[in-house]
C-alpha positions as CSV (number, residue, x, y, z in Angstrom):
1,M,-153.8,-22.2,-102.7
2,I,-156.4,-19.7,-103.9
3,K,-160.0,-21.0,-103.4
4,K,-162.5,-20.9,-106.2
5,K,-165.1,-18.2,-105.9
6,V,-168.8,-18.0,-107.0
7,I,-171.0,-14.9,-107.0
8,I,-174.7,-15.2,-105.9
9,L,-177.0,-12.4,-107.1
10,G,-179.7,-11.6,-104.5
11,G,-183.1,-10.1,-105.0
12,G,-182.3,-6.5,-104.0
13,P,-184.8,-4.6,-101.8
14,N,-187.6,-6.6,-100.4
15,R,-190.9,-5.5,-101.9
16,I,-194.2,-7.1,-102.7
17,G,-193.6,-9.9,-105.2
18,Q,-190.0,-10.5,-104.2
19,G,-189.1,-11.1,-100.6
20,I,-187.7,-13.4,-98.0
21,E,-188.4,-16.6,-100.0
22,F,-185.6,-15.7,-102.4
23,D,-183.4,-14.7,-99.5
24,Y,-183.8,-18.2,-98.1
25,C,-182.6,-19.6,-101.4
26,C,-179.6,-17.3,-101.5
27,C,-178.6,-18.3,-98.0
28,H,-178.8,-22.0,-98.8
29,A,-176.7,-21.3,-101.9
30,A,-174.0,-19.8,-99.7
31,F,-174.2,-22.8,-97.3
32,A,-173.8,-25.2,-100.2
33,L,-170.8,-23.4,-101.6
34,R,-169.2,-23.5,-98.1
35,E,-169.7,-27.3,-98.0
36,E,-168.1,-27.6,-101.3
37,G,-165.0,-25.6,-100.3
38,I,-165.9,-22.6,-102.5
39,D,-165.9,-19.0,-101.4
40,S,-169.4,-17.4,-101.7
41,I,-169.7,-13.8,-102.7
42,M,-173.1,-12.3,-102.1
43,V,-174.4,-9.3,-104.0
44,N,-177.4,-7.8,-102.4
45,C,-178.6,-4.4,-101.1
46,N,-181.1,-5.1,-98.3
47,P,-180.1,-4.7,-94.6
48,E,-183.2,-6.7,-93.5
49,T,-182.2,-9.9,-95.1
50,V,-180.2,-12.9,-93.7
51,S,-178.1,-13.1,-96.9
52,T,-176.6,-9.7,-95.9
53,D,-175.6,-10.9,-92.4
54,Y,-171.9,-10.8,-91.9
55,D,-171.5,-14.5,-91.4
56,T,-173.8,-15.9,-94.1
57,S,-171.3,-15.5,-97.0
58,D,-167.5,-15.2,-97.3
59,R,-167.8,-11.8,-98.9
60,L,-170.7,-9.3,-99.2
61,Y,-171.1,-6.6,-101.8
62,F,-173.9,-4.3,-100.6
63,E,-174.6,-2.9,-104.1
64,P,-177.6,-2.5,-106.3
65,L,-178.5,-5.3,-108.7
66,T,-177.6,-3.5,-111.9
67,L,-175.5,-4.7,-114.9
68,E,-172.9,-2.0,-114.4
69,D,-172.4,-2.7,-110.6
70,I,-172.3,-6.5,-111.1
71,L,-169.7,-6.3,-113.9
72,N,-167.5,-4.1,-111.7
73,I,-167.6,-6.7,-109.0
74,I,-166.9,-9.5,-111.4
75,E,-163.9,-7.5,-112.7
76,V,-162.5,-7.3,-109.2
77,E,-163.3,-10.8,-107.9
78,K,-162.8,-12.8,-111.1
79,P,-165.3,-15.6,-110.0
80,A,-165.5,-19.1,-111.5
81,G,-169.2,-18.3,-112.2
82,V,-172.3,-16.4,-111.3
83,I,-175.6,-17.8,-109.9
84,V,-178.7,-15.9,-111.1
85,Q,-181.4,-18.4,-110.2
86,F,-182.0,-17.5,-106.5
87,G,-182.9,-13.8,-106.4
88,G,-186.2,-13.9,-108.2
89,Q,-186.9,-12.0,-111.4
90,T,-184.4,-9.2,-110.9
91,P,-181.2,-11.2,-111.5
92,L,-182.9,-13.4,-114.0
93,N,-183.6,-10.4,-116.2
94,L,-179.8,-9.8,-116.2
95,A,-178.9,-13.3,-117.5
96,V,-178.7,-12.4,-121.2
97,P,-176.9,-9.1,-120.7
98,L,-174.4,-10.8,-118.4
99,L,-173.8,-13.6,-121.0
100,K,-173.3,-11.0,-123.7
101,A,-170.6,-9.4,-121.5
102,G,-168.8,-12.7,-121.4
103,V,-169.8,-13.8,-117.9
104,R,-170.1,-17.5,-117.1
105,L,-173.5,-18.3,-115.7
106,L,-173.9,-21.4,-113.5
107,G,-177.0,-23.5,-114.1
108,T,-179.6,-23.3,-116.9
109,S,-178.2,-21.4,-119.9
110,A,-179.1,-17.8,-120.6
111,D,-180.6,-18.9,-124.0
112,N,-182.9,-21.4,-122.4
113,I,-183.9,-18.9,-119.7
114,D,-184.8,-16.5,-122.6
115,I,-187.0,-19.2,-124.2
116,A,-189.1,-19.3,-121.1
117,E,-189.2,-15.5,-120.8
118,D,-189.7,-14.6,-124.4
119,R,-193.4,-15.0,-125.4
120,K,-192.8,-16.0,-129.0
121,R,-190.1,-18.5,-128.2
122,F,-192.1,-19.9,-125.3
123,K,-195.1,-20.4,-127.6
124,Q,-192.9,-22.2,-130.2
125,M,-191.5,-24.6,-127.5
126,L,-195.0,-25.5,-126.2
127,H,-196.2,-26.2,-129.8
128,K,-193.2,-28.4,-130.4
129,L,-193.9,-30.4,-127.2
130,D,-197.6,-30.6,-128.0
131,L,-198.6,-28.7,-124.8
132,M,-201.6,-26.4,-124.4
133,Q,-201.6,-22.8,-123.2
134,P,-204.5,-20.3,-123.1
135,D,-205.0,-18.4,-126.3
136,N,-202.8,-15.3,-126.2
137,G,-201.1,-12.5,-128.0
138,T,-198.9,-9.4,-127.5
139,A,-199.5,-5.7,-128.0
140,F,-197.6,-2.4,-127.6
141,N,-200.7,-0.2,-127.7
142,F,-204.5,-0.2,-127.3
143,Q,-205.3,-0.7,-131.1
144,E,-203.1,-3.8,-131.1
145,A,-204.6,-5.0,-127.8
146,K,-208.1,-4.5,-129.1
147,K,-207.5,-6.8,-132.0
148,V,-205.9,-9.5,-129.8
149,A,-208.8,-9.4,-127.3
150,Q,-211.4,-9.6,-130.1
151,K,-209.6,-12.6,-131.6
152,I,-209.3,-14.6,-128.3
153,G,-212.4,-13.3,-126.6
154,Y,-213.1,-11.7,-123.2
155,P,-212.3,-12.0,-120.4
156,V,-208.5,-11.5,-120.9
157,L,-205.6,-11.2,-118.6
158,V,-203.4,-8.2,-119.3
159,R,-199.9,-8.1,-117.9
160,P,-196.5,-6.5,-118.6
161,S,-193.5,-8.5,-119.5
162,Y,-190.6,-9.3,-117.1
163,V,-192.2,-7.9,-113.9
164,L,-192.5,-8.9,-110.2
165,G,-195.5,-9.9,-108.3
166,G,-198.0,-9.5,-111.1
167,R,-197.5,-5.7,-111.1
168,A,-200.0,-3.9,-113.3
169,M,-201.7,-7.2,-114.1
170,E,-205.5,-7.1,-114.6
171,I,-208.4,-9.2,-115.7
172,V,-210.4,-7.3,-118.3
173,Y,-214.0,-8.2,-119.1
174,E,-214.9,-5.6,-121.7
175,E,-213.3,-3.2,-124.3
176,S,-214.3,-0.1,-122.3
177,T,-211.8,-0.8,-119.6
178,L,-209.1,-2.4,-121.8
179,E,-207.6,1.0,-122.9
180,R,-206.8,2.1,-119.3
181,F,-205.3,-1.2,-118.3
182,I,-203.2,-1.4,-121.5
183,K,-201.8,2.0,-120.9
184,E,-200.8,1.1,-117.3
185,A,-199.3,-2.2,-118.4
186,A,-197.4,-0.6,-121.3
187,E,-195.8,2.0,-118.9
188,V,-194.5,-0.8,-116.7
189,S,-193.5,-3.1,-119.6
190,G,-191.3,-0.4,-121.2
191,E,-189.6,-1.7,-124.4
192,H,-191.2,-5.1,-124.0
193,P,-194.7,-6.0,-125.3
194,V,-197.8,-6.3,-123.0
195,L,-199.0,-9.9,-122.8
196,I,-202.7,-10.6,-123.3
197,D,-204.0,-14.1,-122.4
198,K,-207.4,-15.6,-122.5
199,F,-208.5,-15.7,-118.8
200,L,-209.8,-19.2,-117.9
201,E,-212.7,-18.6,-115.5
202,N,-213.5,-21.2,-112.9
203,A,-210.2,-23.0,-113.4
204,F,-207.9,-24.2,-110.7
205,E,-204.2,-23.4,-110.6
206,V,-201.3,-25.7,-109.8
207,D,-197.6,-24.9,-109.1
208,V,-194.8,-27.3,-109.6
209,D,-191.2,-27.0,-108.5
210,L,-188.6,-29.1,-110.1
211,I,-184.8,-29.7,-109.8
212,G,-182.6,-30.9,-112.7
213,D,-179.0,-31.5,-113.6
214,G,-179.5,-31.3,-117.4
215,Q,-180.0,-35.0,-117.7
216,D,-182.1,-36.2,-114.8
217,F,-185.1,-34.3,-113.4
218,V,-187.0,-34.7,-110.2
219,I,-190.2,-32.9,-109.2
220,G,-189.8,-31.4,-105.7
221,G,-193.5,-30.8,-105.2
222,I,-196.9,-30.3,-106.8
223,M,-199.1,-27.7,-105.1
224,E,-202.8,-27.2,-105.7
225,H,-204.0,-23.7,-105.1
226,I,-207.0,-23.4,-102.8
227,E,-208.2,-20.1,-104.4
228,E,-209.4,-20.4,-108.0
229,A,-207.5,-19.0,-111.0
230,G,-207.2,-15.2,-111.2
231,I,-205.5,-14.7,-107.8
232,H,-201.7,-14.3,-107.9
233,S,-199.8,-17.4,-106.9
234,G,-198.0,-15.5,-104.2
235,D,-201.3,-14.6,-102.6
236,S,-203.1,-18.0,-103.0
237,A,-203.1,-20.6,-100.3
238,M,-201.6,-23.9,-101.5
239,V,-201.7,-27.5,-100.4
240,L,-199.1,-30.2,-100.9
241,P,-199.8,-32.9,-101.9
242,P,-202.9,-31.9,-104.0
243,F,-206.2,-32.6,-102.2
244,S,-208.8,-32.7,-105.0
245,L,-207.1,-33.2,-108.4
246,P,-207.6,-36.7,-109.9
247,Q,-204.5,-38.9,-110.6
248,K,-205.1,-38.6,-114.3
249,I,-204.6,-34.8,-114.2
250,L,-201.6,-35.1,-111.9
251,N,-199.9,-37.5,-114.3
252,K,-200.5,-35.0,-117.2
253,I,-198.9,-32.3,-115.1
254,R,-195.9,-34.5,-114.3
255,E,-195.5,-35.5,-118.0
256,A,-195.6,-31.8,-119.2
257,T,-193.2,-30.7,-116.5
258,Y,-190.6,-33.3,-117.4
259,K,-191.0,-32.5,-121.1
260,M,-190.3,-28.8,-120.6
261,A,-187.4,-29.4,-118.1
262,K,-185.8,-31.7,-120.7
263,E,-186.3,-29.3,-123.5
264,L,-184.9,-26.4,-121.5
265,H,-182.0,-28.5,-120.2
266,V,-182.7,-27.3,-116.7
267,V,-179.7,-27.2,-114.4
268,G,-180.9,-26.1,-111.0
269,L,-184.5,-25.2,-110.3
270,M,-187.6,-24.6,-112.4
271,N,-191.1,-23.5,-111.5
272,V,-194.2,-24.1,-113.7
273,Q,-197.7,-22.7,-113.2
274,Y,-200.6,-24.6,-114.7
275,A,-204.4,-24.0,-115.0
276,V,-206.7,-27.0,-114.9
277,K,-210.2,-26.6,-116.5
278,D,-212.7,-29.2,-117.8
279,G,-210.1,-32.0,-117.5
280,K,-207.5,-30.1,-119.6
281,V,-204.1,-28.9,-118.4
282,Y,-202.9,-25.5,-119.6
283,V,-199.4,-24.1,-119.2
284,L,-199.5,-20.6,-117.8
285,E,-195.8,-19.8,-117.4
286,V,-192.4,-21.4,-116.7
287,N,-189.8,-19.8,-114.5
288,P,-186.3,-21.3,-115.0
289,R,-185.3,-20.2,-111.5
290,A,-186.1,-20.7,-107.8
291,S,-189.7,-19.7,-107.1
292,R,-191.2,-18.2,-103.9
293,T,-192.6,-21.7,-103.1
294,V,-189.1,-23.4,-102.8
295,P,-188.9,-22.9,-98.9
296,F,-192.4,-24.2,-98.4
297,V,-191.8,-27.3,-100.6
298,S,-188.4,-27.9,-99.0
299,K,-189.9,-28.0,-95.5
300,A,-192.9,-30.0,-96.6
301,I,-190.8,-32.8,-98.1
302,G,-187.8,-32.5,-95.9
303,V,-185.3,-31.9,-98.8
304,P,-183.3,-28.6,-99.1
305,L,-184.0,-27.9,-102.8
306,A,-182.0,-24.7,-103.0
307,K,-178.9,-26.2,-101.5
308,L,-179.1,-29.3,-103.8
309,A,-179.7,-27.0,-106.8
310,T,-176.5,-25.1,-106.0
311,K,-174.5,-28.3,-105.9
312,V,-176.0,-29.4,-109.2
313,M,-174.9,-26.1,-110.7
314,L,-171.4,-26.9,-109.6
315,G,-171.5,-30.2,-111.5
316,V,-172.8,-32.6,-108.9
317,K,-175.3,-35.1,-110.4
318,L,-178.7,-35.6,-108.8
319,K,-177.9,-39.3,-108.3
320,E,-175.0,-38.3,-106.2
321,T,-177.2,-36.2,-103.9
322,G,-179.5,-39.1,-103.2
323,F,-182.6,-37.1,-104.4
324,T,-183.8,-39.1,-107.4
325,K,-187.5,-39.5,-106.9
326,E,-190.5,-37.3,-106.2
327,I,-191.4,-37.4,-102.5
328,I,-195.2,-37.5,-101.9
329,P,-195.5,-36.9,-98.1
330,K,-198.0,-38.8,-96.0
331,H,-198.8,-35.6,-94.2
332,V,-200.5,-32.5,-95.6
333,A,-198.8,-29.1,-95.7
334,V,-200.7,-25.9,-96.4
335,K,-199.0,-22.6,-97.3
336,E,-201.0,-19.5,-96.4
337,S,-200.2,-15.9,-97.3
338,V,-200.0,-13.0,-94.8
339,F,-201.4,-9.6,-95.8
340,P,-200.6,-6.1,-94.5
341,F,-204.2,-4.9,-94.7
342,N,-204.4,-3.9,-91.0
343,R,-201.7,-1.3,-91.7
344,F,-203.9,0.4,-94.3
345,P,-207.3,1.4,-92.8
346,G,-210.0,1.6,-95.4
347,V,-208.3,-0.6,-98.0
348,D,-210.3,-3.3,-99.8
349,I,-209.0,-6.8,-99.0
350,I,-210.1,-8.4,-102.3
351,L,-207.3,-10.4,-104.0
352,G,-206.6,-10.5,-107.7
353,P,-203.8,-11.0,-110.2
354,E,-201.5,-8.3,-108.7
355,M,-199.7,-9.6,-105.6
356,K,-200.5,-8.0,-102.2
357,S,-199.1,-10.4,-99.6
358,T,-196.0,-9.6,-97.6
359,G,-195.2,-13.0,-96.1
360,E,-196.3,-16.6,-95.7
361,V,-196.9,-19.2,-93.1
362,M,-197.3,-23.0,-93.1
363,G,-199.6,-25.5,-91.4
364,I,-198.8,-29.2,-91.3
365,D,-200.8,-32.2,-90.1
366,Q,-202.0,-35.6,-91.1
367,D,-205.4,-34.2,-92.0
368,F,-206.1,-31.4,-94.5
369,G,-208.7,-29.6,-92.3
370,L,-206.3,-29.4,-89.4
371,A,-203.3,-28.4,-91.6
372,Y,-205.5,-25.6,-93.0
373,I,-206.7,-24.4,-89.6
374,K,-203.1,-24.3,-88.4
375,S,-202.1,-22.2,-91.4
376,Q,-205.0,-19.8,-90.7
377,I,-204.1,-19.4,-87.0
378,A,-200.4,-18.8,-88.0
379,A,-201.6,-16.1,-90.5
380,G,-203.6,-14.3,-87.7
381,Q,-207.0,-15.7,-88.5
382,N,-208.5,-17.1,-85.3
383,L,-211.4,-19.0,-86.7
384,P,-214.5,-19.3,-84.4
385,H,-216.0,-22.4,-82.7
386,K,-219.4,-20.8,-82.4
387,G,-221.4,-17.6,-82.9
388,N,-222.7,-15.6,-85.9
389,I,-221.4,-15.9,-89.5
390,F,-222.3,-13.2,-92.0
391,I,-222.6,-14.4,-95.6
392,S,-223.0,-12.2,-98.7
393,V,-222.0,-13.5,-102.1
394,R,-222.4,-12.5,-105.7
395,D,-225.1,-14.2,-107.9
396,K,-222.7,-16.7,-109.6
397,D,-221.6,-18.0,-106.1
398,K,-225.1,-18.4,-104.6
399,K,-225.4,-22.1,-105.7
400,E,-222.0,-23.0,-104.3
401,I,-222.5,-21.3,-101.0
402,I,-225.5,-23.5,-100.1
403,P,-223.5,-26.6,-98.9
404,I,-221.1,-24.4,-97.1
405,A,-223.8,-22.6,-95.2
406,K,-225.5,-26.0,-94.4
407,K,-222.3,-27.3,-92.9
408,L,-221.9,-24.2,-90.8
409,H,-225.5,-24.5,-89.6
410,N,-224.9,-28.1,-88.7
411,L,-221.8,-27.2,-86.8
412,G,-223.9,-24.9,-84.6
413,F,-223.3,-21.5,-86.1
414,Q,-226.1,-18.9,-86.6
415,I,-226.2,-17.5,-90.2
416,C,-227.1,-14.0,-91.1
417,A,-227.1,-12.5,-94.6
418,T,-228.4,-9.7,-96.8
419,S,-231.7,-10.3,-98.6
420,G,-230.4,-11.8,-101.9
421,T,-228.2,-14.4,-100.3
422,A,-230.7,-15.0,-97.5
423,A,-233.5,-15.8,-100.0
424,V,-231.4,-18.5,-101.6
425,L,-230.4,-20.0,-98.3
426,K,-234.0,-20.0,-96.9
427,K,-235.2,-21.7,-100.1
428,N,-232.8,-24.5,-99.4
429,G,-233.9,-25.0,-95.8
430,I,-231.2,-23.1,-94.0
431,E,-232.2,-21.0,-91.1
432,V,-230.9,-17.5,-91.6
433,S,-231.4,-14.0,-90.2
434,V,-232.0,-11.2,-92.8
435,L,-230.0,-8.0,-92.3
436,P,-230.9,-4.7,-93.9
437,K,-228.4,-3.3,-96.4
438,I,-226.1,-0.5,-95.3
439,G,-228.1,2.7,-95.4
440,E,-231.5,0.9,-95.5
441,G,-232.0,0.2,-91.8
442,R,-230.4,-0.7,-88.5
443,P,-228.9,-2.7,-87.1
444,N,-226.9,-3.6,-90.2
445,I,-223.8,-5.7,-90.6
446,L,-221.5,-2.8,-89.7
447,D,-223.4,-2.3,-86.4
448,L,-223.2,-6.0,-85.5
449,M,-219.4,-6.1,-86.3
450,K,-218.9,-3.1,-84.1
451,D,-220.8,-4.8,-81.2
452,G,-218.7,-7.9,-81.5
453,R,-221.7,-10.0,-82.6
454,I,-220.1,-11.3,-85.9
455,Q,-217.5,-14.1,-85.6
456,M,-216.7,-14.6,-89.3
457,V,-217.5,-13.0,-92.7
458,I,-217.8,-14.7,-96.1
459,N,-218.1,-12.1,-98.8
460,T,-217.3,-12.5,-102.5
461,P,-217.1,-9.4,-104.7
462,S,-220.0,-8.5,-106.9
463,G,-217.9,-7.5,-109.9
464,R,-214.7,-5.9,-111.2
465,I,-215.7,-2.6,-109.6
466,P,-217.1,-3.6,-106.2
467,R,-220.0,-1.8,-104.5
468,Q,-219.2,0.7,-101.8
469,D,-221.2,-1.4,-99.3
470,E,-218.9,-4.4,-99.9
471,I,-215.8,-2.2,-99.5
472,K,-217.1,-0.9,-96.1
473,I,-217.8,-4.4,-94.9
474,R,-214.4,-5.8,-95.9
475,S,-212.6,-2.8,-94.5
476,Q,-214.4,-3.1,-91.1
477,V,-213.5,-6.8,-91.0
478,I,-209.8,-5.8,-90.7
479,S,-210.5,-3.0,-88.2
480,Y,-212.2,-5.5,-85.8
481,N,-209.9,-8.4,-86.6
482,I,-212.7,-10.6,-87.7
483,P,-211.8,-13.8,-89.7
484,Y,-212.9,-13.5,-93.3
485,T,-212.8,-15.1,-96.7
486,T,-213.5,-13.5,-100.1
487,T,-213.6,-16.7,-102.3
488,I,-215.9,-19.7,-102.4
489,S,-213.0,-22.1,-102.4
490,G,-211.4,-20.3,-99.4
491,A,-214.8,-20.5,-97.6
492,Q,-215.0,-24.3,-98.3
493,A,-211.5,-24.9,-96.9
494,T,-212.2,-22.7,-93.9
495,V,-215.4,-24.6,-93.0
496,N,-213.5,-27.9,-93.4
497,G,-210.9,-26.5,-91.0
498,I,-213.5,-25.4,-88.4
499,E,-215.1,-28.9,-88.7
500,A,-211.8,-30.6,-88.2
501,L,-211.0,-28.4,-85.2
502,K,-214.4,-29.1,-83.5
503,K,-214.3,-32.9,-84.1
504,K,-210.6,-33.8,-83.8
505,I,-207.9,-33.2,-81.2
506,F,-205.6,-30.4,-82.2
507,S,-201.9,-31.3,-81.7
508,V,-198.5,-29.8,-82.5
509,K,-195.2,-31.5,-83.1
510,P,-191.8,-30.5,-84.5
511,I,-191.5,-30.6,-88.3
512,Q,-188.6,-33.0,-88.0
513,D,-191.0,-35.6,-86.6
514,Y,-192.9,-35.6,-89.9
515,H,-189.7,-36.4,-91.8
516,K,-188.3,-39.1,-89.5
517,K,-189.4,-42.0,-91.7
518,S,-188.3,-40.5,-94.9
519,T,-186.1,-42.9,-96.8
520,T,-184.3,-40.2,-98.9
521,K,-180.6,-40.0,-98.2
522,N,-179.2,-36.8,-96.8
523,P,-177.4,-34.8,-99.5
524,K,-173.9,-36.0,-99.8
525,K,-170.9,-33.7,-99.3
526,H,-168.6,-33.6,-102.3
527,G,-164.9,-33.1,-101.6
528,K,-162.4,-31.2,-103.7
529,D,-161.0,-34.3,-105.3
530,K,-164.4,-35.3,-106.8
531,R,-164.9,-31.8,-108.1
532,K,-161.5,-31.8,-109.8
533,N,-162.4,-35.0,-111.6
534,K,-165.6,-33.5,-113.1
């Protein structure tokens, strides 16, 4: 008897914006197909991935992820269907062309994928569901972009359509820089328009992962970003469950997520990104596919979402899997990103809307501070117990740095700062040593870092084009492996972590121990007879 076959499209070469997280999903898809008695055919072209190991799938095509190559493979293999949800944006962009070529796609339909990807259709859907999004528009050139920006007001977020990792994405504060960024974005966007959104300053971002079978939908996890809006979700630290958002906001997020999942008839996985500002919830984007947070959420809640999503695409109902209700863990899980800055001497470490991280780690504990500190240690940031901390922040952050500096002082750290920041701290009763600016006297911050007398740096950028002094400081931080943070929210979390480390016992236990008391049933295995009856 000939076994049924299903093709899984991988993510292609690993690069910033699309990496091992999608490979994890592809592998779990292959494992799920094996459990269901179906041959898995992997299409991927990266020798570094687990999905291209000889024993992961039943058959591997080491080919590029292009329409022509995939159609050739389909012609040879004649599969029962193709899965495009697990390889990130690359295979998702092929959904509509594959459908037009007569290929059967498993999971969410190509038309509903297009609603989420096409700006105009997406806007219409949100209007129909009475959901908010930041004011926005589209443009193909600078003249069109100028009109959109004038209408919605600066600052604006400029980004190409259908790209990975926020490539060529920029926050623009004035018309003088808009032209250059529009040109860069248009080159990347190709035949698609450049997207221009009102940038919500001082907002917080939230990621939601959901699984659905077309009728029933369950939220896998709600993650609150630790960094404020404007930093790519792939670079931002995240915490699950959310640590500061009120229940009222979380309920709005849940309601909006279920509304969109139902409207898009999601079969498989869906990721939604929100911004929260002044008690209002804005939808930033919807990805009807596995997101890079799926491995993190799966490990945090103890449920293999990618494996369940594969079974759902084959016709298994969520009720049959045993996963029917959102799991809110009693522990805290923190996802932190890992950056390659130490490989690039002299590079500025400031984060923004274009993704820079090349990996991620996870910290887990019953306490947020300890979970955060574990994530920092795993990411290579060995936070100090004592010593000197250098603080230099932009004017808009000076008020918010005061309680952070006070806490550091109370924890026994010595604070040093440049004149502007030092004046604010002194005025608020915080003991601080004033350092001369670089080029205005010695010893300055660079000298102290070189002598091993600085144990941590808190430095937020002064503007879109940072001063050379700041770049030198942040570059030297990497050279001497000094822990650092470049955002106020990151500084707050870091200080909470140091406080927890100093006051509480640091312990480690297997992740399985956190899930022992989980009442969720294990995903059931579905035999051939059941599948035939569907």
